[in-house]
Coordinates of C-alpha atoms in Angstrom, one line a residue:
M179 CA -9.0 13.0 -23.5
R180 CA -9.7 11.9 -19.9
K181 CA -9.8 8.1 -19.4
Q182 CA -12.9 6.2 -18.0
R183 CA -12.1 5.4 -14.3
I184 CA -11.3 1.8 -13.6
Y185 CA -13.6 1.4 -10.6
E186 CA -12.4 -2.3 -9.9
F187 CA -8.9 -0.8 -8.9
D188 CA -10.7 1.1 -6.0
L189 CA -12.1 -2.1 -4.9
I190 CA -9.0 -3.9 -4.9
K191 CA -7.3 -0.7 -2.8
L192 CA -10.1 -1.0 -0.5
I193 CA -9.3 -4.8 0.3
A194 CA -5.8 -3.9 0.6
M195 CA -6.6 -1.1 3.1
L196 CA -8.6 -3.2 5.3
S197 CA -6.1 -5.8 5.5
V198 CA -3.4 -3.8 6.5
F199 CA -5.6 -1.8 8.8
T200 CA -6.7 -5.1 10.4
I201 CA -3.4 -6.6 10.9
H202 CA -1.9 -3.5 12.3
F203 CA -4.9 -3.4 14.8
T204 CA -4.1 -6.8 15.9
R205 CA -0.3 -6.3 16.2
E206 CA -0.7 -3.0 18.3
L207 CA -3.1 -4.7 20.8
E208 CA -0.4 -7.3 21.3
N209 CA 2.2 -4.7 21.6
A210 CA 0.3 -2.7 24.2
G211 CA -0.3 -6.0 26.4
I212 CA -3.8 -6.1 25.5
Q213 CA -5.6 -9.5 26.1
A214 CA -8.2 -9.7 23.2
A215 CA -10.7 -13.0 23.3
V216 CA -10.8 -12.5 19.4
K217 CA -8.9 -11.5 16.2
I218 CA -10.8 -9.8 13.9
F219 CA -9.1 -11.5 11.3
P220 CA -6.6 -14.3 11.0
D221 CA -2.7 -13.3 10.9
T222 CA -2.5 -15.3 7.6
I223 CA -4.5 -15.9 4.5
F224 CA -3.5 -18.4 1.9
H225 CA -0.3 -19.1 3.9
V226 CA 0.5 -15.3 3.5
Y227 CA 0.8 -12.7 6.2
L228 CA -2.5 -10.6 6.2
G229 CA -0.6 -7.4 6.0
G230 CA 1.9 -8.7 3.3
F231 CA -1.4 -9.7 1.2
G232 CA -2.7 -6.3 1.4
V233 CA 0.9 -4.6 0.7
S234 CA 1.3 -6.7 -2.6
L235 CA -2.1 -6.0 -3.7
F236 CA -1.3 -2.3 -3.1
F237 CA 2.0 -2.7 -5.4
I238 CA 0.2 -4.5 -8.1
V239 CA -2.5 -1.9 -8.4
S240 CA -0.2 1.0 -8.2
G241 CA 1.8 -0.5 -11.3
A242 CA -1.7 -1.0 -13.3
S243 CA -2.7 2.6 -12.3
L244 CA 0.2 4.4 -13.6
M245 CA 0.5 2.1 -16.9
Y246 CA -3.1 3.0 -17.5
V247 CA -2.5 6.7 -17.0
Y248 CA 0.9 6.8 -18.7
G249 CA 0.8 3.9 -21.1
D250 CA 0.6 6.0 -24.1
S251 CA 2.7 8.9 -23.0
C252 CA 4.9 9.6 -20.1
K253 CA 6.5 13.1 -20.1
L254 CA 9.3 12.9 -17.2
K255 CA 8.9 16.4 -15.9
Q256 CA 5.2 16.4 -15.8
F257 CA 5.1 12.9 -14.3
Y258 CA 7.7 13.6 -11.7
K259 CA 6.0 16.7 -10.6
K260 CA 2.6 15.1 -10.3
R261 CA 4.2 12.0 -8.4
F262 CA 5.9 14.7 -6.0
L263 CA 2.5 16.6 -5.4
A264 CA 0.6 13.4 -5.0
I265 CA 3.1 12.0 -2.1
Y266 CA 4.7 14.7 -0.4
P267 CA 2.6 17.6 0.5
M268 CA 0.2 15.5 2.4
F269 CA 3.1 13.4 4.0
W270 CA 4.5 16.6 5.4
M271 CA 1.3 17.8 6.6
A272 CA 0.4 14.4 8.3
F273 CA 3.9 14.1 9.9
L274 CA 3.7 17.6 11.4
I275 CA 0.5 17.0 12.9
A276 CA 1.3 13.5 14.2
T277 CA 4.6 15.0 15.7
G278 CA 2.7 17.7 17.2
I279 CA 0.4 15.5 19.0
Q280 CA 3.3 13.4 20.1
F281 CA 5.0 16.3 21.6
F282 CA 2.2 17.3 23.9
R283 CA 1.7 13.8 24.7
L284 CA 4.9 12.9 25.8
Q285 CA 6.2 16.5 26.5
N286 CA 9.2 16.0 24.7
I287 CA 11.3 15.0 21.6
N288 CA 13.6 12.4 22.1
P289 CA 17.0 14.3 22.5
A290 CA 18.8 11.0 21.9
I291 CA 17.9 11.3 18.1
P292 CA 20.4 13.2 16.1
K293 CA 18.7 16.4 14.5
W294 CA 20.3 15.5 10.9
K295 CA 18.0 12.3 11.0
I296 CA 14.9 14.7 10.0
I297 CA 16.1 14.2 6.4
Y298 CA 14.7 10.8 6.6
S299 CA 11.3 12.2 7.5
V300 CA 11.7 14.9 4.7
L301 CA 12.3 12.2 2.0
G302 CA 9.7 10.0 3.4
I303 CA 12.0 7.2 4.1
D304 CA 11.9 7.3 7.9
G305 CA 9.8 4.1 8.4
N306 CA 12.9 2.2 6.3
A307 CA 15.7 4.0 8.3
L308 CA 14.3 2.5 11.5
W309 CA 16.2 -0.4 10.7
W310 CA 19.4 1.6 11.3
G311 CA 18.4 3.2 14.5
P312 CA 15.5 5.4 15.8
N313 CA 14.8 8.5 13.8
F314 CA 11.7 11.0 13.9
Y315 CA 9.4 8.6 12.2
Q316 CA 5.6 8.9 13.2
L317 CA 3.8 7.5 10.2
G318 CA 4.0 6.0 6.8
E319 CA 6.1 3.0 7.5
W320 CA 8.4 1.2 5.1
F321 CA 5.6 1.2 2.5
L322 CA 6.0 4.7 1.6
G323 CA 9.7 4.6 0.9
V324 CA 9.2 1.4 -1.2
I325 CA 6.5 3.0 -3.2
I326 CA 8.7 6.1 -3.8
C327 CA 11.4 4.2 -5.2
L328 CA 9.1 2.2 -7.5
Y329 CA 7.7 5.6 -8.8
V330 CA 11.0 6.7 -9.5
I331 CA 11.9 3.9 -11.7
F332 CA 8.3 3.6 -13.2
P333 CA 9.2 5.6 -16.5
L334 CA 12.3 3.2 -16.8
L335 CA 10.2 0.2 -16.5
R336 CA 7.5 1.7 -18.8
N337 CA 10.1 2.1 -21.6
C338 CA 11.5 -1.4 -21.3
L339 CA 8.0 -2.8 -21.2
I340 CA 7.2 -1.2 -24.5
R341 CA 10.5 -2.0 -26.1
S342 CA 10.5 -5.7 -24.9
A343 CA 8.1 -7.2 -22.5
V344 CA 10.0 -10.5 -22.6
W345 CA 13.2 -9.0 -21.5
T346 CA 12.0 -6.9 -19.0
I347 CA 10.1 -9.9 -17.5
V348 CA 13.4 -11.7 -17.6
V349 CA 15.4 -9.2 -16.1
S350 CA 12.9 -8.5 -13.2
A351 CA 12.8 -11.9 -12.5
V352 CA 16.5 -12.4 -12.3
I353 CA 16.5 -9.5 -10.0
F354 CA 13.9 -11.0 -7.9
V355 CA 15.8 -14.3 -7.6
L356 CA 19.2 -12.6 -6.9
C357 CA 17.6 -10.6 -4.0
I358 CA 16.1 -13.9 -2.6
L359 CA 19.2 -15.8 -2.9
F360 CA 21.8 -12.9 -1.9
F361 CA 20.0 -10.3 0.1
K362 CA 21.4 -9.9 3.6
G363 CA 21.0 -6.8 5.6
T364 CA 19.0 -5.5 8.7
L365 CA 16.7 -4.4 6.6
P366 CA 13.9 -7.3 5.8
I367 CA 13.9 -8.5 2.4
E368 CA 10.0 -7.7 2.0
C369 CA 11.1 -4.0 2.7
F370 CA 13.5 -3.9 -0.1
F371 CA 12.1 -2.0 -3.2
L372 CA 14.1 -4.4 -5.8
V373 CA 12.2 -7.5 -4.7
R374 CA 9.0 -6.0 -5.2
I375 CA 9.7 -4.6 -8.9
P376 CA 7.8 -7.8 -10.0
E377 CA 4.6 -7.1 -8.4
F378 CA 4.5 -3.7 -10.0
L379 CA 5.4 -5.1 -13.3
I380 CA 2.4 -7.6 -13.0
G381 CA -0.1 -4.6 -12.7
M382 CA 1.8 -3.0 -15.6
L383 CA 1.6 -6.2 -17.9
F384 CA -2.2 -6.5 -16.5
I385 CA -3.1 -3.1 -18.5
K386 CA -0.8 -3.6 -21.7
Y387 CA -2.1 -7.3 -22.0
R388 CA -5.7 -7.2 -20.3
K389 CA -7.4 -9.2 -22.8
Y390 CA -5.2 -12.2 -21.8
F391 CA -5.1 -11.7 -18.3
S392 CA -8.9 -11.2 -18.4
S393 CA -9.5 -14.8 -20.1
W394 CA -11.1 -17.7 -18.4
W395 CA -8.0 -19.9 -18.3
M396 CA -6.0 -17.1 -16.6
N397 CA -8.7 -17.0 -14.0
L398 CA -8.5 -20.8 -13.8
I399 CA -4.5 -20.7 -13.5
S400 CA -4.9 -18.1 -10.5
A401 CA -7.4 -20.3 -8.8
A402 CA -5.1 -23.2 -8.9
V403 CA -2.4 -21.2 -7.5
I404 CA -4.3 -20.0 -4.7
I405 CA -5.8 -23.5 -4.0
T406 CA -2.3 -25.1 -4.4
I407 CA -0.4 -22.7 -2.0
S408 CA -3.4 -22.9 0.5
C409 CA -3.5 -26.8 0.9
I410 CA 0.4 -27.7 0.8
P411 CA 3.0 -27.0 3.5
M412 CA 4.8 -24.0 2.5
E413 CA 7.2 -23.5 5.0
N414 CA 10.3 -23.9 2.7
I415 CA 8.7 -21.7 0.2
H416 CA 10.3 -18.3 0.4
I417 CA 7.8 -15.5 1.7
M418 CA 8.5 -13.2 -1.1
I419 CA 7.5 -16.0 -3.5
R420 CA 4.4 -16.8 -1.8
N421 CA 3.5 -13.2 -1.5
L422 CA 4.1 -12.7 -5.5
A423 CA 2.0 -15.6 -6.3
I424 CA -0.9 -14.9 -3.9
G425 CA -0.8 -11.3 -4.5
A426 CA -0.9 -11.6 -8.3
S427 CA -3.4 -14.5 -8.3
C428 CA -5.9 -12.5 -6.0
F429 CA -5.5 -9.2 -7.9
L430 CA -6.3 -11.1 -11.3
I431 CA -9.6 -12.6 -9.7
F432 CA -10.4 -9.6 -8.0
A433 CA -10.0 -7.4 -11.1
N434 CA -12.1 -9.9 -13.4
I435 CA -15.0 -10.2 -11.1
F436 CA -15.3 -6.6 -10.3
S437 CA -14.7 -5.7 -13.9
R438 CA -18.0 -7.4 -14.6
I439 CA -19.9 -5.3 -12.3
P440 CA -22.0 -2.6 -14.3
L441 CA -20.9 0.8 -14.3
R442 CA -24.5 2.1 -13.2
I443 CA -24.0 -0.1 -10.1
Y444 CA -20.7 1.3 -9.4
R445 CA -22.0 5.1 -9.6
K446 CA -24.6 4.9 -7.0
G447 CA -25.3 3.5 -3.3
V448 CA -23.1 1.6 -1.0
L449 CA -20.5 0.4 -4.1
S450 CA -20.1 3.9 -5.1
A451 CA -19.0 5.1 -1.6
A452 CA -16.6 2.2 -1.3
C453 CA -14.8 3.3 -4.6
R454 CA -14.6 6.6 -3.3
V455 CA -12.8 5.7 0.0
G456 CA -10.5 3.1 -1.9
G457 CA -9.7 5.5 -5.0
R458 CA -9.9 8.8 -3.4
Y459 CA -9.0 8.5 0.4
N460 CA -6.3 5.4 0.2
Y461 CA -3.3 7.5 0.6
A462 CA -4.7 9.8 3.3
F463 CA -5.9 6.6 5.1
F464 CA -2.7 4.9 4.7
L465 CA -0.8 7.9 6.5
T466 CA -3.4 8.2 9.4
H467 CA -4.3 4.6 10.2
H468 CA -1.3 3.3 12.2
F469 CA -0.8 6.3 14.2
I470 CA -4.4 6.4 15.2
I471 CA -4.2 2.5 16.0
T472 CA -1.2 3.1 18.2
L473 CA -2.6 6.0 20.3
A474 CA -5.9 4.0 20.8
A475 CA -4.1 0.8 21.8
T476 CA -1.8 2.8 24.3
W477 CA -5.3 3.9 26.1
F478 CA -6.1 0.3 26.5
S479 CA -2.9 -0.7 27.5
G480 CA -3.0 -4.1 29.6
A481 CA -6.7 -4.3 29.4
V482 CA -8.5 -7.5 29.0
L483 CA -11.1 -7.4 26.3
R484 CA -14.1 -9.5 25.4
R485 CA -15.1 -10.4 21.9
S486 CA -17.7 -7.8 22.0
E487 CA -15.5 -5.2 23.4
V488 CA -12.6 -6.0 20.7
W489 CA -15.0 -5.6 17.9
L490 CA -16.3 -2.2 19.3
L491 CA -12.8 -0.9 19.8
Y492 CA -12.1 -2.2 16.1
L493 CA -14.9 -0.2 14.7
C494 CA -14.4 2.8 16.8
V495 CA -10.7 3.1 15.6
L496 CA -11.8 2.4 12.3
G497 CA -14.4 5.2 12.5
I498 CA -12.0 7.7 14.0
T499 CA -9.2 6.7 11.4
A500 CA -11.9 7.7 8.6
A501 CA -12.7 10.9 10.1
A502 CA -8.9 11.9 10.4
T503 CA -8.5 10.8 6.8
K504 CA -11.1 12.7 5.4
L505 CA -9.9 15.9 7.6
L506 CA -6.3 15.6 6.3
Y507 CA -7.6 15.0 2.8
T508 CA -9.8 18.1 3.1
L509 CA -7.1 20.0 4.7
H510 CA -4.6 19.0 2.0
G511 CA -6.9 20.1 -0.5
G512 CA -7.7 23.4 0.9
I513 CA -3.9 24.3 1.3
V514 CA -2.9 23.0 -2.3
Q515 CA -5.8 25.1 -3.9
A516 CA -5.0 28.5 -1.9
F517 CA -1.4 28.0 -3.0
S518 CA -2.4 27.4 -6.4
K519 CA -5.0 30.5 -6.3
S520 CA -1.6 32.6 -4.9
E521 CA 0.5 31.5 -7.8

């Protein structure tokens, strides 16, 4: 039997999407040498980088969504096939389109990049591999490689959680601490998938023990964590600890507040549209937004923008990204449907 959609997750994804979009917009303006009179939103929220805040929400809600769907039964073949079809066809399609646009715009594909590095893009990890030299990366960034790894280990985490939640939490905490203490490498620690397991696991735990996470005292603890981190100096606290604490606390508060909105309100008007964007189009938006922001920033390279012009550019780029997202989603759906009919 099909499960009831959890609309609050869609709204949390929408918040995460806008957080990541906004910080990428700010960074690309700076990279293009654009002098902006205002930032759309501050770079940090609760002493956490705005992009890190959005990504943390994504990881947590991804773990919760998978546990909600596969908590009772997870057949490996079916699970991995569904994850593969949900990720790779749309990514490959978007990658080919973006590569074609860049080819016509630049009149070349960098000949200095070894051709074998295309395997990084085929696997969806080219954003992670950038830390070891240029490749054919166009979109997706490091987030895609990390979420693929988390999806791969989800069945294992699920089985461990069912057998012993305590031991699963302890082992993930040990891995998290070891990563913070000993991880050294060109790749930034926030891009290393093992250090993201606790966020993913928190989402899974939220589904398994939702009645406890929905209690008033859990909301009180979450609010206390946010207030504490916001009000005291955090320079000596590792960024991943801050990301985990703020991401988990905000997720719990958002989920508990949004869950109290009646279903009839979710199913009509602006809120219904917001849930469709957050739930249906979030992956396509993730694939398109950075590429489009970068293109737009190059057109305004070196410009000096007033407050109204910054906001106008932001809204225009957001609108173009929304249109490209809808187009990619529709095109992908049509191609998948055509292949399904032919089979």
